Structure formats: structure tokens, C-alpha cells
Coordinates of C-alpha atoms in Angstrom, one line a residue:
M1413 CA -21.9 -49.6 -60.6
R1414 CA -21.0 -53.0 -62.3
I1415 CA -19.6 -55.0 -59.8
R1416 CA -17.3 -58.6 -61.1
S1417 CA -16.0 -61.2 -59.2
L1418 CA -16.0 -59.5 -56.1
G1419 CA -16.8 -61.8 -52.7
V1420 CA -20.1 -63.7 -53.5
I1421 CA -20.8 -61.6 -56.3
D1422 CA -19.9 -62.8 -59.8
D1423 CA -21.3 -60.2 -62.3
A1424 CA -23.9 -57.3 -61.1
V1425 CA -25.0 -53.8 -62.2
V1426 CA -26.3 -51.6 -59.5
E1427 CA -28.3 -49.2 -60.8
L1428 CA -28.9 -46.5 -58.4
S1429 CA -31.8 -43.9 -57.9
P1430 CA -31.3 -40.1 -58.2
G1431 CA -33.2 -40.0 -54.8
F1432 CA -33.6 -42.8 -52.3
T1433 CA -32.2 -46.5 -53.2
A1434 CA -32.9 -49.1 -50.8
V1435 CA -30.4 -52.6 -50.9
T1436 CA -32.2 -55.3 -49.1
G1437 CA -31.7 -59.1 -49.1
E1438 CA -31.1 -61.8 -46.5
T1439 CA -28.2 -61.9 -44.1
G1440 CA -25.4 -63.2 -46.0
A1441 CA -26.4 -62.5 -49.5
G1442 CA -23.9 -60.1 -50.3
K1443 CA -25.3 -56.7 -49.4
T1444 CA -22.1 -55.8 -47.6
M1445 CA -20.4 -56.4 -50.9
V1446 CA -22.2 -53.4 -52.3
V1447 CA -20.9 -50.9 -49.8
T1448 CA -17.7 -52.4 -50.4
S1449 CA -17.7 -51.9 -53.9
L1450 CA -18.2 -48.4 -53.6
G1451 CA -15.7 -48.0 -50.8
L1452 CA -13.3 -49.4 -53.4
L1453 CA -14.4 -47.0 -56.0
L1454 CA -13.7 -44.2 -53.4
G1455 CA -10.0 -45.6 -52.7
G1456 CA -10.8 -47.9 -49.7
R1457 CA -8.3 -50.4 -48.8
A1458 CA -7.8 -53.4 -51.4
D1459 CA -8.1 -56.9 -49.8
P1460 CA -6.9 -59.5 -51.9
A1461 CA -9.5 -61.9 -49.9
L1462 CA -12.3 -60.1 -51.4
V1463 CA -11.5 -61.5 -55.0
R1464 CA -13.8 -64.3 -56.0
I1465 CA -12.4 -67.5 -55.5
G1466 CA -11.4 -68.7 -59.1
A1467 CA -11.1 -65.2 -60.1
K1468 CA -7.9 -63.3 -61.0
A1469 CA -8.9 -60.2 -60.0
A1470 CA -12.0 -58.1 -58.7
V1471 CA -13.3 -55.1 -60.8
V1472 CA -15.8 -52.2 -59.9
E1473 CA -16.7 -49.6 -62.1
G1474 CA -19.0 -46.6 -61.7
R1475 CA -20.4 -44.2 -63.4
I1476 CA -20.8 -41.0 -61.8
V1477 CA -22.9 -37.8 -63.3
M1478 CA -21.6 -34.4 -62.1
R1479 CA -21.2 -31.0 -63.2
P1480 CA -18.4 -29.8 -64.7
D1481 CA -17.7 -27.4 -62.6
A1482 CA -17.8 -29.6 -59.6
P1483 CA -14.8 -29.7 -57.4
A1484 CA -14.8 -33.3 -58.1
A1485 CA -14.8 -32.7 -61.9
V1486 CA -12.0 -30.3 -61.6
R1487 CA -10.0 -32.1 -59.7
A1488 CA -10.2 -35.0 -61.9
E1489 CA -9.2 -33.0 -65.2
E1490 CA -6.3 -31.8 -63.0
A1491 CA -5.3 -35.3 -63.1
G1492 CA -5.6 -35.8 -66.7
A1493 CA -9.0 -37.5 -66.4
E1494 CA -11.8 -36.6 -68.9
L1495 CA -15.8 -36.6 -68.6
D1496 CA -18.1 -38.5 -70.7
D1497 CA -21.0 -36.9 -71.7
G1498 CA -21.5 -35.0 -68.2
A1499 CA -20.3 -38.3 -66.2
L1500 CA -16.9 -39.8 -64.6
L1501 CA -16.1 -43.0 -65.2
I1502 CA -14.0 -44.8 -62.3
S1503 CA -12.9 -48.0 -62.1
R1504 CA -10.9 -49.9 -59.3
T1505 CA -9.3 -53.3 -60.1
V1506 CA -7.7 -56.1 -57.1
S1507 CA -5.8 -58.7 -58.1
A1508 CA -5.8 -62.1 -56.1
E1509 CA -2.3 -61.1 -55.6
G1510 CA -3.0 -58.1 -54.0
R1511 CA -2.3 -55.5 -56.7
S1512 CA -4.6 -52.4 -57.1
R1513 CA -5.2 -50.2 -59.8
A1514 CA -7.1 -47.4 -60.3
H1515 CA -8.8 -45.5 -63.7
V1516 CA -10.8 -42.4 -63.7
G1517 CA -11.9 -40.9 -66.7
G1518 CA -9.8 -42.9 -69.0
R1519 CA -6.5 -42.1 -67.3
S1520 CA -4.6 -44.6 -64.9
V1521 CA -4.1 -42.6 -61.4
P1522 CA -3.2 -43.2 -58.3
V1523 CA -5.4 -44.9 -55.7
G1524 CA -5.1 -41.9 -53.6
L1525 CA -6.8 -39.7 -56.0
L1526 CA -10.5 -41.5 -55.6
A1527 CA -9.9 -40.9 -51.9
E1528 CA -9.3 -37.0 -52.8
L1529 CA -12.5 -37.2 -55.2
A1530 CA -14.6 -38.9 -52.1
D1531 CA -14.6 -36.2 -50.3
D1532 CA -16.5 -34.2 -52.6
L1533 CA -18.7 -37.1 -53.8
V1534 CA -19.9 -39.3 -51.3
A1535 CA -20.6 -39.3 -47.7
V1536 CA -20.5 -42.7 -45.7
H1537 CA -22.3 -43.3 -42.5
G1538 CA -22.4 -46.5 -41.4
Q1539 CA -22.0 -48.5 -38.1
T1540 CA -18.4 -48.1 -37.9
D1541 CA -18.8 -44.2 -38.1
Q1542 CA -21.5 -44.8 -35.7
Q1543 CA -18.9 -46.0 -33.3
G1544 CA -16.6 -43.8 -34.0
L1545 CA -19.4 -41.1 -33.4
L1546 CA -19.3 -41.9 -29.7
R1547 CA -15.7 -40.8 -29.1
P1548 CA -15.7 -37.2 -28.1
A1549 CA -12.6 -36.2 -30.3
R1550 CA -15.1 -37.4 -33.4
Q1551 CA -18.1 -35.3 -31.6
R1552 CA -15.7 -32.2 -31.7
Q1553 CA -14.5 -32.7 -35.4
A1554 CA -18.0 -33.5 -36.3
L1555 CA -19.0 -30.2 -34.8
D1556 CA -16.4 -28.1 -36.3
R1557 CA -17.3 -29.5 -39.7
Y1558 CA -20.9 -28.5 -38.8
A1559 CA -20.1 -25.0 -37.8
G1560 CA -18.1 -24.2 -41.3
D1561 CA -15.7 -21.2 -41.6
A1562 CA -17.2 -19.9 -38.2
V1563 CA -15.0 -22.7 -36.3
A1564 CA -12.7 -23.2 -39.4
V1565 CA -11.2 -19.8 -39.6
P1566 CA -10.4 -19.1 -35.8
L1567 CA -9.3 -22.8 -35.7
E1568 CA -6.6 -21.8 -38.8
K1569 CA -5.6 -19.1 -36.5
Y1570 CA -5.3 -20.8 -33.4
G1571 CA -3.3 -23.8 -35.0
S1572 CA -0.7 -21.4 -36.6
A1573 CA 0.0 -19.6 -33.1
Y1574 CA -0.2 -23.3 -31.2
R1575 CA 2.8 -24.6 -33.4
R1576 CA 4.8 -21.4 -33.2
L1577 CA 4.3 -21.9 -29.3
R1578 CA 5.2 -25.4 -29.3
A1579 CA 8.5 -24.7 -31.2
V1580 CA 9.5 -21.6 -29.2
A1581 CA 8.7 -24.0 -26.0
V1582 CA 10.8 -27.0 -27.5
E1583 CA 13.6 -24.6 -28.5
L1584 CA 13.6 -22.9 -24.8
E1585 CA 13.4 -26.1 -23.4
E1586 CA 16.6 -26.9 -25.2
I1587 CA 18.5 -23.7 -24.0
T1588 CA 17.7 -24.2 -20.5
T1589 CA 17.8 -28.2 -19.9
R1590 CA 21.0 -28.2 -21.5
A1591 CA 22.9 -25.6 -20.2
R1592 CA 25.8 -27.8 -19.1
E1593 CA 26.5 -29.6 -22.3
R1594 CA 26.2 -26.2 -24.3
A1595 CA 28.9 -24.8 -21.9
Q1596 CA 31.1 -27.6 -22.6
E1597 CA 30.6 -27.5 -26.1
A1598 CA 31.3 -23.3 -26.1
D1599 CA 34.8 -24.3 -24.0
L1600 CA 35.6 -27.0 -26.6
L1601 CA 35.1 -24.4 -29.6
R1602 CA 37.1 -21.7 -27.7
F1603 CA 40.2 -23.9 -27.1
G1604 CA 40.1 -25.1 -31.0
L1605 CA 39.7 -21.1 -32.0
D1606 CA 42.6 -20.4 -29.8
E1607 CA 44.8 -22.9 -31.0
I1608 CA 43.9 -22.0 -34.7
A1609 CA 44.7 -18.6 -34.0
A1610 CA 47.9 -19.2 -32.2
V1611 CA 49.3 -21.0 -35.8
E1612 CA 47.6 -18.1 -37.8
P1613 CA 47.1 -20.5 -40.8
V1614 CA 47.0 -19.0 -44.3
A1615 CA 44.9 -20.6 -47.0
G1616 CA 47.0 -22.9 -49.3
E1617 CA 50.0 -22.5 -47.3
D1618 CA 50.2 -26.1 -47.0
T1619 CA 50.1 -26.4 -50.3
E1620 CA 53.0 -23.6 -51.0
L1621 CA 54.8 -24.9 -47.9
A1622 CA 55.0 -28.6 -49.4
A1623 CA 56.5 -27.5 -52.7
E1624 CA 58.9 -25.5 -51.0
A1625 CA 60.4 -28.1 -48.6
E1626 CA 60.6 -30.4 -51.7
R1627 CA 62.8 -27.7 -53.7
L1628 CA 64.8 -27.1 -50.4
G1629 CA 65.4 -30.9 -49.8
H1630 CA 66.9 -31.6 -53.2
A1631 CA 68.5 -28.1 -53.8
E1632 CA 71.7 -29.7 -54.7
S1633 CA 70.6 -31.9 -57.4
L1634 CA 68.3 -29.1 -58.7
A1635 CA 71.4 -26.9 -59.0
S1636 CA 73.6 -29.2 -60.6
A1637 CA 70.8 -30.1 -63.3
A1638 CA 70.4 -26.4 -64.0
Q1639 CA 74.1 -25.8 -64.4
L1640 CA 74.6 -28.7 -66.8
A1641 CA 71.4 -27.5 -68.8
H1642 CA 73.0 -24.1 -68.5
A1643 CA 76.2 -25.2 -70.3
A1644 CA 74.8 -27.4 -73.0
L1645 CA 72.7 -24.2 -74.1
A1646 CA 75.1 -21.1 -73.4
G1647 CA 78.5 -23.0 -73.2
N1648 CA 81.1 -23.8 -70.2
P1649 CA 83.0 -20.8 -69.2
E1650 CA 85.9 -23.2 -68.2
D1651 CA 86.1 -24.9 -71.6
P1652 CA 86.2 -22.1 -74.2
E1653 CA 86.1 -24.4 -77.1
A1654 CA 83.5 -26.6 -76.2
I1655 CA 80.7 -26.5 -78.7
D1656 CA 76.9 -25.6 -77.0
A1657 CA 73.7 -25.7 -78.7
N1658 CA 73.5 -21.7 -79.3
M1659 CA 77.0 -21.9 -81.2
L1660 CA 75.2 -25.0 -83.5
V1661 CA 72.0 -23.2 -83.9
A1662 CA 73.7 -19.8 -84.9
G1663 CA 75.5 -21.7 -87.5
A1664 CA 72.8 -23.3 -89.0
H1665 CA 71.1 -19.6 -89.0
R1666 CA 74.2 -18.1 -91.0
A1667 CA 74.4 -21.3 -93.5
L1668 CA 70.8 -20.3 -94.5
E1669 CA 70.9 -16.6 -94.3
S1670 CA 73.5 -16.8 -97.0
V1671 CA 71.4 -18.5 -99.7
R1672 CA 67.7 -17.3 -98.4
S1673 CA 67.4 -15.0 -101.2
H1674 CA 67.4 -18.0 -103.6
D1675 CA 64.6 -19.8 -102.3
P1676 CA 61.7 -18.4 -100.1
A1677 CA 61.3 -21.4 -98.4
L1678 CA 64.8 -21.3 -97.3
G1679 CA 64.0 -18.0 -96.0
A1680 CA 61.1 -19.0 -93.8
L1681 CA 63.3 -21.5 -92.4
A1682 CA 66.1 -19.2 -91.5
E1683 CA 63.8 -17.1 -89.6
R1684 CA 62.2 -20.1 -87.7
I1685 CA 65.8 -20.7 -86.7
G1686 CA 66.5 -17.3 -85.4
E1687 CA 63.4 -17.3 -83.2
L1688 CA 64.7 -20.6 -81.9
G1689 CA 67.9 -19.2 -81.1
I1690 CA 66.4 -16.5 -79.2
L1691 CA 64.5 -18.8 -77.0
L1692 CA 67.6 -20.7 -76.4
S1693 CA 69.4 -17.8 -75.2
D1694 CA 66.3 -16.8 -72.8
V1695 CA 66.3 -20.5 -71.2
A1696 CA 69.8 -20.3 -70.8
G1697 CA 69.6 -17.1 -69.0
E1698 CA 66.9 -18.3 -66.7
L1699 CA 68.7 -21.2 -66.0
A1700 CA 71.4 -19.2 -64.9
G1701 CA 69.1 -16.8 -62.3
Y1702 CA 67.7 -20.2 -60.9
A1703 CA 70.7 -21.7 -60.1
D1704 CA 72.0 -18.3 -58.8
D1705 CA 68.7 -17.6 -56.5
L1706 CA 68.2 -21.3 -55.6
D1707 CA 68.5 -21.3 -51.5
A1708 CA 69.9 -24.2 -49.8
D1709 CA 70.3 -23.0 -46.2
P1710 CA 69.1 -25.8 -44.1
L1711 CA 68.0 -23.3 -41.7
R1712 CA 65.2 -22.4 -43.8
L1713 CA 64.7 -25.7 -44.6
A1714 CA 64.0 -26.4 -40.7
A1715 CA 61.7 -23.7 -40.5
V1716 CA 59.8 -24.8 -43.4
E1717 CA 59.4 -28.4 -41.6
E1718 CA 58.4 -27.2 -38.3
R1719 CA 55.7 -24.6 -39.9
R1720 CA 54.2 -27.8 -41.6
A1721 CA 54.3 -29.9 -38.7
A1722 CA 52.2 -27.3 -36.7
L1723 CA 49.7 -26.8 -39.7
T1724 CA 49.5 -30.5 -39.5
Q1725 CA 48.5 -30.8 -36.0
L1726 CA 45.5 -28.6 -36.8
T1727 CA 44.5 -30.2 -39.8
R1728 CA 44.4 -33.8 -37.7
K1729 CA 42.2 -32.2 -35.3
Y1730 CA 39.9 -29.7 -37.1
G1731 CA 40.3 -30.1 -40.8
T1732 CA 38.0 -32.8 -42.2
E1733 CA 40.0 -33.2 -45.8
G1734 CA 43.3 -32.5 -43.9
T1735 CA 43.8 -29.4 -45.4
V1736 CA 44.5 -26.1 -44.1
D1737 CA 41.3 -24.8 -45.8
A1738 CA 39.1 -27.1 -44.1
V1739 CA 40.5 -25.9 -40.8
L1740 CA 39.7 -22.3 -41.8
E1741 CA 36.5 -23.6 -42.3
W1742 CA 35.7 -25.2 -39.2
A1743 CA 37.2 -22.0 -37.6
E1744 CA 34.6 -20.0 -39.3
Q1745 CA 31.7 -22.3 -38.2
G1746 CA 32.9 -22.6 -34.8
A1747 CA 33.0 -18.8 -34.3
A1748 CA 29.6 -18.6 -35.6
R1749 CA 28.4 -21.6 -33.2
L1750 CA 30.2 -20.0 -30.1
L1751 CA 28.4 -16.7 -31.1
Q1752 CA 25.0 -18.4 -30.9
L1753 CA 25.9 -20.3 -27.6
D1754 CA 27.6 -17.2 -25.8
G1755 CA 24.1 -15.5 -26.8
D1756 CA 21.8 -17.9 -24.9
D1757 CA 21.1 -15.6 -22.2
E1758 CA 19.5 -13.0 -24.5
R1759 CA 18.2 -15.6 -26.7
I1760 CA 16.3 -17.1 -23.7
T1761 CA 15.4 -13.4 -22.8
E1762 CA 14.1 -13.1 -26.2
L1763 CA 11.9 -16.8 -26.6
T1764 CA 10.7 -16.3 -22.8
A1765 CA 9.1 -13.1 -23.7
E1766 CA 7.7 -14.6 -27.1
R1767 CA 6.1 -17.7 -25.4
D1768 CA 4.4 -15.1 -23.1
G1769 CA 3.1 -13.5 -25.7
L1770 CA 1.9 -16.4 -27.6
R1771 CA 0.2 -17.5 -24.6
G1772 CA -2.2 -14.4 -24.3
E1773 CA -2.5 -14.7 -28.3
L1774 CA -3.5 -18.3 -27.9
S1775 CA -5.6 -17.8 -24.9
A1776 CA -7.7 -15.2 -26.7
L1777 CA -7.8 -17.6 -30.1
A1778 CA -9.0 -20.3 -27.8
Q1779 CA -11.6 -18.2 -26.1
A1780 CA -12.9 -17.2 -30.1
L1781 CA -12.6 -20.8 -30.8
T1782 CA -15.0 -21.9 -27.8
D1783 CA -17.5 -19.0 -28.4
A1784 CA -18.1 -20.3 -32.3
R1785 CA -18.4 -24.0 -31.0
V1786 CA -20.9 -22.9 -28.2
E1787 CA -23.1 -21.3 -31.0
A1788 CA -22.8 -24.0 -33.3
A1789 CA -23.6 -26.8 -30.8
T1790 CA -26.9 -24.8 -29.7
R1791 CA -28.0 -24.9 -33.6
F1792 CA -26.6 -28.5 -33.8
A1793 CA -28.3 -29.7 -30.8
S1794 CA -31.4 -27.9 -31.5
A1795 CA -31.2 -29.7 -35.1
V1796 CA -30.7 -33.0 -33.9
T1797 CA -33.2 -33.0 -31.1
A1798 CA -35.8 -32.0 -33.9
E1799 CA -34.4 -34.8 -35.8
L1800 CA -35.4 -37.2 -32.9
A1801 CA -39.0 -35.7 -32.9
S1802 CA -39.4 -36.9 -36.2
L1803 CA -38.0 -40.6 -35.4
A1804 CA -40.5 -40.9 -32.6
M1805 CA -38.5 -39.7 -29.6
P1806 CA -40.6 -36.6 -29.0
H1807 CA -39.9 -35.9 -25.7
A1808 CA -35.8 -36.6 -26.2
R1809 CA -33.4 -34.0 -25.8
V1810 CA -30.0 -33.7 -27.0
T1811 CA -27.4 -31.2 -25.5
I1812 CA -23.7 -30.7 -26.0
D1813 CA -21.4 -29.8 -23.5
I1814 CA -18.5 -28.0 -24.3
R1815 CA -15.9 -28.1 -21.3
Q1816 CA -12.1 -26.8 -21.0
A1817 CA -10.0 -29.6 -20.8
E1818 CA -7.6 -29.5 -17.7
D1819 CA -4.0 -30.7 -17.2
P1820 CA -2.0 -30.4 -14.0
D1821 CA 0.9 -29.1 -16.3
G1822 CA -1.3 -26.9 -18.5
V1823 CA -1.4 -23.3 -18.5
D1824 CA -3.2 -21.6 -15.6
V1825 CA -6.1 -19.7 -16.8
D1826 CA -8.4 -18.1 -14.1
G1827 CA -7.0 -20.7 -11.7
R1828 CA -7.3 -23.7 -13.5
P1829 CA -4.4 -25.9 -15.5
V1830 CA -5.9 -25.7 -18.7
A1831 CA -4.4 -28.2 -21.6
Y1832 CA -4.0 -26.5 -24.8
G1833 CA -4.1 -29.0 -27.6
P1834 CA -3.8 -28.7 -31.3
S1835 CA -7.5 -28.1 -31.6
G1836 CA -8.0 -25.6 -28.7
T1837 CA -9.0 -26.3 -25.2
D1838 CA -12.2 -27.3 -25.5
E1839 CA -13.5 -31.1 -25.0
V1840 CA -17.0 -31.6 -26.7
E1841 CA -19.3 -34.0 -25.7
L1842 CA -23.1 -35.0 -26.7
L1843 CA -25.2 -35.5 -24.0
L1844 CA -28.9 -37.2 -24.2
A1845 CA -31.9 -37.0 -22.2
P1846 CA -34.3 -39.4 -23.6
H1847 CA -37.4 -38.3 -21.5
P1848 CA -38.5 -35.2 -19.6
G1849 CA -36.7 -35.1 -15.8
A1850 CA -34.2 -37.3 -16.8
Q1851 CA -30.6 -35.9 -16.7
P1852 CA -28.7 -35.5 -19.9
R1853 CA -25.8 -38.1 -20.0
P1854 CA -23.7 -39.1 -22.5
I1855 CA -25.1 -40.9 -25.6
A1856 CA -23.0 -44.0 -25.0
K1857 CA -24.5 -44.4 -21.8
G1858 CA -27.9 -42.3 -21.9
A1859 CA -29.6 -44.5 -24.5
S1860 CA -31.0 -47.7 -25.1
G1861 CA -30.2 -49.7 -28.1
G1862 CA -32.6 -48.7 -30.2
E1863 CA -32.6 -45.3 -28.7
L1864 CA -28.7 -44.8 -29.7
S1865 CA -29.6 -45.9 -33.4
R1866 CA -32.1 -43.7 -33.7
V1867 CA -29.8 -40.4 -32.1
M1868 CA -26.8 -41.5 -34.1
L1869 CA -29.3 -41.5 -37.4
A1870 CA -30.3 -37.7 -36.4
V1871 CA -26.8 -36.8 -35.8
E1872 CA -25.8 -38.5 -39.2
V1873 CA -28.8 -36.6 -41.2
V1874 CA -27.8 -33.2 -39.4
F1875 CA -24.2 -34.0 -39.9
A1876 CA -25.0 -34.8 -43.4
G1877 CA -26.7 -31.7 -44.3
S1878 CA -23.3 -29.9 -43.5
D1879 CA -21.4 -31.9 -46.1
P1880 CA -21.5 -30.5 -49.7
V1881 CA -21.6 -33.8 -51.2
P1882 CA -24.4 -35.2 -53.5
T1883 CA -24.7 -38.6 -52.1
Y1884 CA -25.2 -40.3 -48.8
L1885 CA -24.6 -44.1 -47.9
F1886 CA -26.2 -45.0 -44.8
D1887 CA -25.3 -48.8 -44.1
E1888 CA -27.7 -50.6 -41.5
V1889 CA -27.8 -47.7 -39.3
D1890 CA -31.1 -48.3 -38.7
A1891 CA -30.5 -51.5 -36.6
G1892 CA -32.4 -51.8 -33.7
V1893 CA -35.3 -49.7 -34.8
G1894 CA -38.3 -51.2 -35.5
G1895 CA -42.4 -50.3 -35.5
K1896 CA -43.4 -46.9 -35.6
A1897 CA -39.7 -45.6 -35.2
A1898 CA -38.6 -47.1 -38.4
V1899 CA -41.4 -45.8 -40.0
E1900 CA -40.3 -42.4 -39.3
V1901 CA -36.7 -43.4 -40.2
G1902 CA -37.7 -44.2 -43.7
R1903 CA -40.0 -41.2 -43.8
R1904 CA -36.6 -39.1 -42.7
L1905 CA -34.5 -40.7 -45.1
A1906 CA -37.1 -40.2 -47.9
K1907 CA -37.3 -36.4 -47.0
L1908 CA -33.4 -36.2 -47.1
A1909 CA -33.6 -37.7 -50.7
K1910 CA -35.3 -35.0 -52.1
S1911 CA -32.4 -32.8 -52.0
A1912 CA -29.7 -35.3 -52.2
Q1913 CA -28.8 -39.2 -53.3
V1914 CA -29.4 -41.4 -50.7
V1915 CA -28.4 -45.4 -50.6
V1916 CA -29.3 -47.4 -47.5
V1917 CA -28.6 -50.8 -46.6
T1918 CA -31.5 -51.9 -44.7
H1919 CA -33.1 -55.1 -43.0
L1920 CA -36.3 -53.1 -42.3
P1921 CA -39.4 -53.0 -44.7
Q1922 CA -40.6 -49.9 -43.0
V1923 CA -37.3 -48.2 -44.2
A1924 CA -37.3 -50.1 -47.8
A1925 CA -41.2 -49.0 -48.6
F1926 CA -40.0 -45.3 -48.6
A1927 CA -37.3 -45.4 -51.4
D1928 CA -37.3 -44.5 -55.2
R1929 CA -36.0 -47.6 -55.9
Q1930 CA -35.4 -51.2 -54.2
L1931 CA -32.6 -53.3 -55.1
L1932 CA -32.5 -57.1 -54.0
V1933 CA -29.1 -58.7 -53.4
E1934 CA -30.2 -62.6 -53.6
K1935 CA -27.6 -65.4 -53.1
T1936 CA -28.1 -68.5 -55.7
N1937 CA -26.4 -72.0 -55.4
D1938 CA -26.4 -74.6 -58.4
G1939 CA -25.0 -77.1 -56.0
S1940 CA -21.2 -76.3 -56.8
V1941 CA -21.0 -72.8 -57.1
T1942 CA -22.7 -69.7 -55.0
R1943 CA -23.3 -66.6 -56.5
S1944 CA -25.2 -63.3 -56.0
G1945 CA -26.8 -60.9 -58.1
V1946 CA -28.6 -57.4 -57.7
T1947 CA -32.1 -57.2 -59.1
V1948 CA -34.2 -53.8 -59.6
L1949 CA -37.5 -54.7 -57.9
E1950 CA -40.7 -53.5 -59.3
G1951 CA -44.5 -53.9 -58.7
E1952 CA -44.9 -57.7 -57.6
D1953 CA -41.6 -58.5 -57.1
R1954 CA -41.3 -55.7 -54.6
I1955 CA -44.5 -56.5 -52.7
R1956 CA -43.0 -60.2 -52.3
E1957 CA -39.6 -58.6 -51.2
L1958 CA -41.6 -56.7 -48.5
S1959 CA -43.6 -59.5 -47.3
R1960 CA -40.6 -61.4 -46.8
M1961 CA -38.5 -58.9 -44.7
L1962 CA -42.0 -58.5 -42.8
A1963 CA -43.1 -62.0 -42.4
G1964 CA -39.8 -64.1 -43.6
H1965 CA -42.6 -65.7 -46.0
E1966 CA -42.9 -63.7 -49.3
D1967 CA -46.3 -65.5 -49.9
S1968 CA -48.2 -65.0 -46.7
A1969 CA -51.3 -63.0 -47.7
S1970 CA -51.1 -60.6 -44.3
A1971 CA -47.6 -59.9 -45.1
R1972 CA -48.7 -59.1 -48.7
A1973 CA -51.4 -56.9 -47.4
H1974 CA -49.4 -55.3 -44.7
A1975 CA -46.7 -54.6 -47.8
E1976 CA -49.1 -52.8 -50.0
E1977 CA -50.2 -50.8 -47.2
L1978 CA -46.5 -49.7 -46.4
L1979 CA -45.8 -48.8 -50.2
A1980 CA -49.3 -47.1 -50.2
A1981 CA -48.1 -45.1 -47.5
A1982 CA -45.0 -44.3 -48.4
R1983 CA -46.2 -42.6 -51.4
T1984 CA -49.0 -40.6 -49.8
D1985 CA -46.2 -39.2 -47.6
A1986 CA -44.0 -38.2 -50.5

């Protein structure tokens, strides 16, 4: 990784060993910034307060070597990224204003993609995670992940049945508890449907009646206009000498017909005038028929207005768009809803039967889930107990208590009200008996500070073994450990590093001595600016740092001798 302008780090390159890398340094030197940098590359929250004072932005760049078919590589390529000679390049920029940007394989990506990749790249085990593992809910999650498909498969089936049971229970509760409201809704629907049925509206009827009312209301003026137009076209019977349009057009046609043989152009015009005469005759005939058929009956007008009033009353109540079509649509939807409401009793019977069936299914699935967890818990507890033996707690014994959660309002199972939750009925808790004869107690209560750190480290190492990730980061999980136990911690981490990359932030020289590579985070101050850098320690420099960690003074002869002894012992163990 390259870190720039992040906290006290101005510009530093962190070269992690393929095996075990220890990050050391004085308190406050900036070791946490190394962990924070890795967190940013893994999609962690971007805090503008991390940006170094005076800098515009903090930048973290990482080069992660992986196989082309690795899950993270496949996911990155799906997002448009490209591997660079078998490595994935990731960068994260955090501006002083709080803006954050991410790039993967040369492509700008959402920060959320980094978190997706992190699941397949790095498992972080630190003080925050340690506190989280003290909670029973987190312990159940850890056990489930350790168990793998043995728990994941029944858990998925259980979750599907659980969600369906919740949905059925909610619907059943709604139907039974809202019976009065639903009955009132049904009564209102029946009233509305009866009112609409009494009027018997027809689609589009309101538009047709409006047009008819307009015609009937102006019948006299319409008849007069039709008669005048007819007289203008076909003549007035009371005035035989009056000239009309038909007579004029006929005269024009005769005039052209007499000479059309002399010029084809006039012949064409004569034909058009003839067509005009025919059209005038047709229109005149229709005008005559219109005038004869026009109904000026005031009784019909009154009937039309009465019908329109009845339809208007419906549209005001039930037609959201003020039309008969909207009323008919409301009636259709209301009838369907009424059918649903009237079928509540039948629906209650169906839902009750389904609920009872799902409860039986859920009980069987929950038992299968419990059985799988019990089997995994035995293996998990044995593995952690074995790890504690390697961490100078040879007589400690870890067990996992799995019990069914009880709820007064839960489902009765064998005379006990069991609480069915999204993850089953089990409560999982890690118990520790630190020495023979001691009663197992929850790890938060049954271990001293040093014992707790070792227990949690053992749990995390075992849990890390179930993670298909290539890199593990331990952030000072060896706090509270010293002496022989510290040596065992270092030896155990070195053993884990034979099959994975391990990065440990530590204050313990006994742990750092086992590292394949030791990085020193060191703070310098020129009087005006404080900055930290990261240095790879080798040879004499590493002995001096281990001496400082042992005695607080790098030039102490006894500390140097002890440091050399630690390194020699670590190499022998390796």
C-alpha cells in the first residue's frame, strides 16, 4: 500500500510480507493509520478528519495479487476493472471536504464495490470485533459461518418458511382484528353498487345525452337554419320564380356542355360542375330530411335532463373523473373488493390452515438447524480449546451453550413457549472454564483480561480458518497478554501465516519476533511539522526495535541480547 496525507502519515509505502507481517511502533506513532488505510481500501467509512492538516485529500493505493479466477477478480472484471500482471490495483481518495472516490483496475467505481471485494480479500479481527464477539447474537453468526453449508442450507429453508409464516400471520391478524372496519367497508360498497345498479348507466351515455340535450334545446333555430339552407340550394316552393343554387349550377353546366367538344379543358370543367350539382342535390335532400326528423318534443327534453341529473349524481359520488365510464370502473373494482370482503370467513379458514402447516414445517426446520449448530458447536469448541492449549491455557475448556429462546407469546413446543426468530429458535453463547473444577461461564464473565484476549484470539484464529480469504488482519488482539503466553501468541500467528497472509499490529516483541517482516511506524518532528513514516526493519534495525519494545531503550545490552534470543527462537520454531 501507498499512503499519502492520512493522519500523521505524509507519504509512506507499506510492503506486506506474503507470510507474517508485524507492524510496530511507539504509541501514537500512527500504527492505527495503517489499519485505517487498509479499511479505506476495503470500503470503510471516509472521515474527512483523517485528511492530514494542510492537504487537499488523503489517498490510499493498494496492489493486491490474486488469481484471475478468484471471486474478487471476477467481481472486479464484471465492474469493468482489469488485472495488471496478475494484480488488482485499488485506490481510495478522501477529500478534506468529505468527498470520497474509488478506483479499481483503472475504472472509477462506487465505494460499495470495495466492500463487496473485501468479503473475498481480507478478514479483519480487531478490538472492535472482539467486543462484538462477546454478544450472543454475534457468537451465533460466527458459529453459523464456521459451520458452512451444514447450517446455511437449512437456514435458507427456515428463513423462507419463516417469512411466509410472518406474512400469513400479518394477513390473518388484519382480517380478524379489523372485522368491524371491513364490515363497514362492505356495507358502503353494497350501498354504492345498489345505487349504481338502480340507475343502470351505460358506457358513454353521458356524452350522448349531453349532445341530445343540446340539440333538443335549440330545435327551433336548428329547423329554421336547415329550411333556409334547403331553400337556398333547392328553391322555395312558395316562390317558383326564386333563383336557387341548383338552378345556377345547372345553367353553368349547360353553357359548358354546348361547347365542350371544342376544348377538352372546358369539358373537364363541365364534368366537375356536373358533380357539384349532384352534391348540391344530395345535401339539399339531407337538409330536408333533417328538418323533418328534428324532434322538438319538450317531453323528450325533460326526460333527457332527468336522466342526465341521475347520472350526474352518480359521477359526483363514484366517478373520480366525473364520467359515467369512471363510475362503471368504480363499480367493477367495488364488486371485486366486496367479493374479497365477503370471502373473509373462507380466507380465515385457509390462512389458519396454512399457518398451522407452516408452524409444523418451521418446527421441523428449526430442529434441523439446531442439530446442525450443535454438531458444528462441538467441532468449534474443540478447535478453540486446542488453540487455547497453544496459547498457554492448557487446562482451559471452551464449550458452546445452545438453548432455545423462550417468549411468553411464542409458539408452544413441548409445553414451552419458544420464540421463533429470523435465524431459528437458538440462543448461542460461548462458555469458558479457565481451569479444572471451574464452572463454565460466559466468556465475558469467566475470563480475566489476559485470558479474554487469548480466548478471543483463539476464537478468531479458528473462525478465520473457516473464511476463504487470503489475508487476515489482527489489530492488537494480543492486548493484555505477556510473557510465555505472548510467545505462544506469536508462534500461533506464525503457524497461521504458513497458509495465509497475516498482518498484526502489536506492541509485543514476543509476537513481532515471529514475523517474516517487521514494519516500523515512526514519528518525526522537525519543530513545526509532525509526520510518520513506515520503514521495513532488517538486521540491526530490527534488533534495535525489538530492544525498544522489550526495555523501552534500544541501546540496552540486556534488551539486545533478549531480542536476539527471541529472533533465534522464532527462527527455530519456524
